[in-house]
Coordinates of C-alpha atoms in Angstrom, one line a residue:
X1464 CA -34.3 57.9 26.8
X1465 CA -37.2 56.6 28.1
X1466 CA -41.0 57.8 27.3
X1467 CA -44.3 56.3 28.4
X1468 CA -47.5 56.3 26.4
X1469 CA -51.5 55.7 27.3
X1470 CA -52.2 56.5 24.1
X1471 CA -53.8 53.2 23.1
X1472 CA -56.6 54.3 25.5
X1473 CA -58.8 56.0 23.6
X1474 CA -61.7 58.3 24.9
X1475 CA -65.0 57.4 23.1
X1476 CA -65.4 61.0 22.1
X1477 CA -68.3 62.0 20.2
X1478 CA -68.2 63.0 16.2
X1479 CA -66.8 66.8 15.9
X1480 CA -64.9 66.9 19.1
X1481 CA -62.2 69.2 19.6
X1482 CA -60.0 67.3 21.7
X1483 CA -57.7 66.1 18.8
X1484 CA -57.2 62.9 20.6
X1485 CA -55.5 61.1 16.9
X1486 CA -52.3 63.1 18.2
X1487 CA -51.0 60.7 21.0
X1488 CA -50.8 58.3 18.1
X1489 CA -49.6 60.2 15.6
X1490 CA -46.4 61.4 17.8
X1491 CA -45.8 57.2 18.7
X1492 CA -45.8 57.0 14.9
X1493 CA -43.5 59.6 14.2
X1494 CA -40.9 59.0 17.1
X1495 CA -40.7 55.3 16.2
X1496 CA -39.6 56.6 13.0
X1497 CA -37.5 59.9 13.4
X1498 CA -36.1 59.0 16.8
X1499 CA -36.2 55.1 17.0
X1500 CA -33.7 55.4 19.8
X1501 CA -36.4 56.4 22.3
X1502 CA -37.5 53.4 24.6
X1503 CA -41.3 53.3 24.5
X1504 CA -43.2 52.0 27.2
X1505 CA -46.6 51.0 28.4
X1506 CA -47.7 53.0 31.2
X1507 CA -48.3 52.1 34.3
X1508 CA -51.9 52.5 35.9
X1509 CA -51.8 55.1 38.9
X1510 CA -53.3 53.5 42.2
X1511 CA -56.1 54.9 44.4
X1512 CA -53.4 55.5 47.2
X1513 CA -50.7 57.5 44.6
X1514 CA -53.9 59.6 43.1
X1515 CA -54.9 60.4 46.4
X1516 CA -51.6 62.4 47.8
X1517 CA -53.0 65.2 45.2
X1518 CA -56.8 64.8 45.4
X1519 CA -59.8 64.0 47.8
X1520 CA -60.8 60.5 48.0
X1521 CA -64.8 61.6 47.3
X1522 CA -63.1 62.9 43.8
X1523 CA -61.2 59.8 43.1
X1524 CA -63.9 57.8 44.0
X1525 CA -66.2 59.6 42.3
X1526 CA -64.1 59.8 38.9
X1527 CA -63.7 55.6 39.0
X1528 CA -67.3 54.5 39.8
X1529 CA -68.8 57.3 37.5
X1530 CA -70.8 58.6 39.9
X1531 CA -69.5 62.1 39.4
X1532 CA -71.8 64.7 38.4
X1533 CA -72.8 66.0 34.7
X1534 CA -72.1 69.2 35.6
X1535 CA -68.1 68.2 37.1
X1536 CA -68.1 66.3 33.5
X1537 CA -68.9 69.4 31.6
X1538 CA -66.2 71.1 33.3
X1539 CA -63.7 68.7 32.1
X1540 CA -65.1 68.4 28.8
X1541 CA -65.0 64.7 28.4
X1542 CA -68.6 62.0 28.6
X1543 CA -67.7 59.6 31.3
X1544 CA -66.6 56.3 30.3
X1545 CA -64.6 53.5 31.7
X1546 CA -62.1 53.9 29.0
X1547 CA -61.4 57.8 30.3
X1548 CA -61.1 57.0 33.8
X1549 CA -58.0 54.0 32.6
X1550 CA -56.7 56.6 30.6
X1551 CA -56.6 59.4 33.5
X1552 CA -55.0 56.8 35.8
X1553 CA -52.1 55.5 32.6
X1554 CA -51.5 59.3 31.8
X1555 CA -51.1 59.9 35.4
X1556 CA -49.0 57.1 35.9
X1557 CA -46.8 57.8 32.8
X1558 CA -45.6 61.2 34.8
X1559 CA -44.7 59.0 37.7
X1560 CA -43.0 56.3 35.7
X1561 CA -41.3 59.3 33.7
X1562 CA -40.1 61.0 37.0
X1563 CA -38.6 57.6 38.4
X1564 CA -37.0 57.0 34.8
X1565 CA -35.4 60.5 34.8
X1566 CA -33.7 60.2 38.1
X1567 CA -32.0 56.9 36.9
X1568 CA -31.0 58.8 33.2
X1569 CA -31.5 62.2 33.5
X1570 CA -34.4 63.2 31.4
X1571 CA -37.6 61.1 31.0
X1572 CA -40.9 61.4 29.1
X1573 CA -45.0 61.0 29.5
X1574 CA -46.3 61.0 26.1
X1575 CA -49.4 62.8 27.4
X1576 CA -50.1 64.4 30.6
X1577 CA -49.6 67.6 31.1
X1578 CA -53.0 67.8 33.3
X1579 CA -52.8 71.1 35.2
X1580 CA -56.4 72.0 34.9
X1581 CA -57.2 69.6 37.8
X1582 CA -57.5 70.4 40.8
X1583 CA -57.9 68.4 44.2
X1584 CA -61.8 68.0 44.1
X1585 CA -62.8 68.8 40.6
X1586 CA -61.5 68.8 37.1
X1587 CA -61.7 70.9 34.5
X1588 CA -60.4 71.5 30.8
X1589 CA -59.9 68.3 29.7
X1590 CA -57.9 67.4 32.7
X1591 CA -59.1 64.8 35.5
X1592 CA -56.3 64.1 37.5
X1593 CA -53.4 66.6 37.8
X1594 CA -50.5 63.8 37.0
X1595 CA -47.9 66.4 37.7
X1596 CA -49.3 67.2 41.5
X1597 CA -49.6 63.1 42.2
X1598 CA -45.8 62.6 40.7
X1599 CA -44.2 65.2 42.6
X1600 CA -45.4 64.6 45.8
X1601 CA -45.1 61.1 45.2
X1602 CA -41.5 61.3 44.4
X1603 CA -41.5 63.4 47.6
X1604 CA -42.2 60.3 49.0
X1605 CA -40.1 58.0 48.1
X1606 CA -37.5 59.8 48.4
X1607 CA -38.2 61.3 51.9
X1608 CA -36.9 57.6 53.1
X1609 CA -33.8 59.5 53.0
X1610 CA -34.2 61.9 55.7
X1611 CA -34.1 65.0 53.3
X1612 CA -37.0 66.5 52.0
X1613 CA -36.9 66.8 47.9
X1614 CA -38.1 69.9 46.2
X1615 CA -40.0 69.9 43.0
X1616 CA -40.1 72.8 40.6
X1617 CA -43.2 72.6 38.0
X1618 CA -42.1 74.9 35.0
X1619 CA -45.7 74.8 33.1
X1620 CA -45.0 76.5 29.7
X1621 CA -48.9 75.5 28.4
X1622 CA -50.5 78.4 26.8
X1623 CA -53.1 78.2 29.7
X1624 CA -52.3 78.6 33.3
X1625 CA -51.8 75.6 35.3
X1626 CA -54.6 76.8 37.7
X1627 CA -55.3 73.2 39.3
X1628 CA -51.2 72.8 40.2
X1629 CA -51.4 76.3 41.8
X1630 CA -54.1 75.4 43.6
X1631 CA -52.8 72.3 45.0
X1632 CA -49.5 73.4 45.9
X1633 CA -50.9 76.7 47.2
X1634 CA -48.6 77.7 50.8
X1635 CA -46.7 73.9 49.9
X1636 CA -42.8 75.9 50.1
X1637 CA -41.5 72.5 48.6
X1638 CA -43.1 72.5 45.5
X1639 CA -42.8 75.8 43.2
X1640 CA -45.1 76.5 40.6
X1641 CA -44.4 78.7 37.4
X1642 CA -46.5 79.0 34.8
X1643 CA -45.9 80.8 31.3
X1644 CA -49.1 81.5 29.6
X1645 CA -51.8 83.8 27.6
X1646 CA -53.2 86.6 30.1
X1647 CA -56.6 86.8 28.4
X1648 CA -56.9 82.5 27.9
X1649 CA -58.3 79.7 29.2
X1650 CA -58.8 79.4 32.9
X1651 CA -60.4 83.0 33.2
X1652 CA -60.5 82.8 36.3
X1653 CA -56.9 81.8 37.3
X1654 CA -54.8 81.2 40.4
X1655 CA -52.0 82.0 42.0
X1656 CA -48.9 80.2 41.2
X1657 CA -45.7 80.9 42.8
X1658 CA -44.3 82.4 40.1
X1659 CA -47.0 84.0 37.0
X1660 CA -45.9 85.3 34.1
X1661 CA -48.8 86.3 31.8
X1662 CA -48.4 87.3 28.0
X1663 CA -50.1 89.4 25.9
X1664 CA -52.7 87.9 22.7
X1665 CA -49.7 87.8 19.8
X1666 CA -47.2 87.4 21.4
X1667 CA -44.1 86.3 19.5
X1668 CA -40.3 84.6 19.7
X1669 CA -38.4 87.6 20.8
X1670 CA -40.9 88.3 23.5
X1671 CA -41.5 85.1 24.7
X1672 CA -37.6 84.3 25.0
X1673 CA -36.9 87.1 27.0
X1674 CA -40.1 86.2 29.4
X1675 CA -39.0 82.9 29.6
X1676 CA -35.3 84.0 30.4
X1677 CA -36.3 86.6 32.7
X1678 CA -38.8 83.4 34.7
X1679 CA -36.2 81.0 35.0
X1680 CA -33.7 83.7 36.7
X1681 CA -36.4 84.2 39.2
X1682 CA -36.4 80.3 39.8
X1683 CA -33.2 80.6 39.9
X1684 CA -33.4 82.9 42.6
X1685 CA -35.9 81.7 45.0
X1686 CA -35.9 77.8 44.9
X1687 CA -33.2 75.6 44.1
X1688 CA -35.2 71.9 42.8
X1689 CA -34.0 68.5 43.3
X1690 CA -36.5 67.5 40.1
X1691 CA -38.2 69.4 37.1
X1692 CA -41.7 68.3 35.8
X1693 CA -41.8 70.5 32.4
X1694 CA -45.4 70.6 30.6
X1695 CA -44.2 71.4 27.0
X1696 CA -47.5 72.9 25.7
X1697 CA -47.7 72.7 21.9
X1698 CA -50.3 75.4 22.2
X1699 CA -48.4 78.6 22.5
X1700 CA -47.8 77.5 18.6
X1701 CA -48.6 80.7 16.1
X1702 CA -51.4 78.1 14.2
X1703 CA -52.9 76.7 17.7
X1704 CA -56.6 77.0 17.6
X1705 CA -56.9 78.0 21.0
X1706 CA -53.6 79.2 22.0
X1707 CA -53.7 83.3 20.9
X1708 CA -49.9 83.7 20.3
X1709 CA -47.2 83.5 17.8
X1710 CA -44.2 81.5 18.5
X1711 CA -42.7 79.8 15.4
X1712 CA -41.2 76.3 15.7
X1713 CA -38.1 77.8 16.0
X1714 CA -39.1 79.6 18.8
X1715 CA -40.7 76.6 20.5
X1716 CA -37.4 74.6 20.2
X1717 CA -35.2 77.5 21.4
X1718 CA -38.1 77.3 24.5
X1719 CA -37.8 73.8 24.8
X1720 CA -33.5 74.1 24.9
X1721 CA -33.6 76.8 27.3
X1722 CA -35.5 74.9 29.8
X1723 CA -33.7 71.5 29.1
X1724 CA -30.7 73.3 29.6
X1725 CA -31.7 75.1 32.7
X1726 CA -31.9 71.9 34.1
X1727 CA -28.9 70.4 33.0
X1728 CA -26.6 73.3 33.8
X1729 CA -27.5 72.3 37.7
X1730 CA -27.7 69.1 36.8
X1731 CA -31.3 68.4 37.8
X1732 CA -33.3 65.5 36.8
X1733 CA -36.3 66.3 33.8
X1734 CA -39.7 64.8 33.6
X1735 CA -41.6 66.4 30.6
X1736 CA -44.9 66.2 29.6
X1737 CA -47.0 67.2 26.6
X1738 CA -50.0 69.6 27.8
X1739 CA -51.9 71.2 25.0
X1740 CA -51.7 71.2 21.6
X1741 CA -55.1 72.2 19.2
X1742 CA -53.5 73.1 15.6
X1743 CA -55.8 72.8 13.2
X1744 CA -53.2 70.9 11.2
X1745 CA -53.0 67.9 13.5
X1746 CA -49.8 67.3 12.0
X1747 CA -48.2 70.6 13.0
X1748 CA -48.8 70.1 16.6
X1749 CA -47.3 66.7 16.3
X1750 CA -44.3 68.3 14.9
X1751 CA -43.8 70.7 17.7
X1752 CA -43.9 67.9 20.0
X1753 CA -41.4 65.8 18.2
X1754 CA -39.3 69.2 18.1
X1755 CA -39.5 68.9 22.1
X1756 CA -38.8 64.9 22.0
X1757 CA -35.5 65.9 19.8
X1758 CA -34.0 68.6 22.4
X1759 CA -35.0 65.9 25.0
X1760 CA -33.0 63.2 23.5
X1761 CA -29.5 65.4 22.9
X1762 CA -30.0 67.0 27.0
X1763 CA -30.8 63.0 27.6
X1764 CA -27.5 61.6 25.5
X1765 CA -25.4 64.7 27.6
X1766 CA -26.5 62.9 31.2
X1767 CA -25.3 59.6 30.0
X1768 CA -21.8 61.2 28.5
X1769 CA -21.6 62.5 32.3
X1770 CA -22.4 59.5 33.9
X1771 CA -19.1 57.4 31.9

């Protein structure tokens, strides 16, 4: 199984941040030693042309020569620097490299991403370019050549709503957008996804299961994908600093398998991302993720049984 990884981009964040930006390499360290089968790789950097099938050139442009104003970089969260703009373009490239990778195996990984805060002319929440809006409608694309239009389902299971992929994919019928995530969180002022499903502060396994079943049904019976991109939030995590509910890491596996196995019953390519994760034992969010990576791996080995 393939993954891709910007992580050795690191933003020059000030003392006492709370982006917990030690993670990305803390989850290289622990694949490479709990799942050495999984193929790392460097990557790639997203062009002007592929960021700009999801956002306005002025924003693109504005990102890369830091002329962007202090008030868009408060939004986002982040100082400017030349080291976060080559990280936005890797992580967004990483979705796109994982997207390609999973139609060739099945299921393929960004070690990051997740960036659904974005929208097409502003960021916002630690998010500059949505790398899930560029992939799919890059993949759109390239696989248009064909004559036949593909359809990309966005299953965004962060703890916060993916407001910037609702907003770019508002009235788009070929991409469908369902997000999973805290009623009262972060954005507060949210958009409207295709399909929203908002949960209650505390809310636990059993409850978030049965939301999650009841979601994918409805997927099931309005849009038929030729490609998943899955953000695997960390942050719905019961010890998340900013996430407000309480699913064990049980209950994030069984969430992770349920939507791996969603796709594989119809035997749809996976591209997964990591979205949030803010425990305030680092280490615990770097376990969920691995938890995710593991699920991946076994949907991952099923596709290649297939293919013999």
């Amino acid at each position: 199984m393939r993954a891709f990884y910007s992580g050795q981009f690191v933003l020059p964040l000030p003392p006492g941040h709370r982006f917990p930006m030690s993670r990305y390499a803390l989850l290289r360290d622990r694949l490479l030693e709990r799942l050495p089968s999984v193929e790392m790789d460097q990557a790639p950097r997203a062009t002007d042309g592929e960021l700009a099938l999801a956002h306005t050139p002025q924003w693109i442009a504005a990102i890369s020569d830091g002329s962007v104003t202090t008030h868009a970089m408060r939004e986002i969260g982040f100082p400017w620097s030349e080291a976060m703009v080559e990280r936005s373009r890797r992580s967004t490239g990483a979705t796109i490299a994982a997207c390609r990778a999973a139609f060739a195996g099945g299921v393929a990984a960004n070690m990051a991403g997740g960036t659904h805060h974005a929208h097409a002319d502003k960021g916002g929440g630690f998010c500059v370019f949505n790398d899930a809006a560029v992939a799919a409608r890059l993949m759109q694309a390239e696989h248009g050549r064909s004559g036949r239009q593909l359809r990309v389902a966005v299953v965004d299971l962060d703890v916060h709503q993916g407001n910037g992929t609702a907003s770019i994919f508002r009235n788009d019928p070929s991409v469908f957008t369902l997000s999973l995530h805290g009623q009262k969180n972060f954005p507060f002022r949210k958009e409207a996804s295709d399909l929203d499903v908002e949960l209650p502060d505390g809310c636990g396994d059993a409850e978030y299961l049965t939301a999650l079943e009841h979601a994918l049904d409805e997927l099931d019976r309005r849009f038929s994908p030729g490609l998943v991109i899955y953000l695997a939030g960390a942050d719905p995590f019961e010890r998340d600093r900013l996430g407000r509910l309480k699913l064990s890491f049980d209950g994030l596996e069984a969430r992770d398998r349920r939507v791996f196995d969603w796709a594989w019953q119809r035997r749809i390519p996976l591209a997964f991302a990591m979205a949030g994760g803010y425990a305030s034992d680092i280490a615990e969010t770097v376990q969920v993720q691995v938890g995710t990576f593991r699920v991946a791996f076994d949907y991952w080995r099923r596709w290649q049984n297939a293919a013999r």
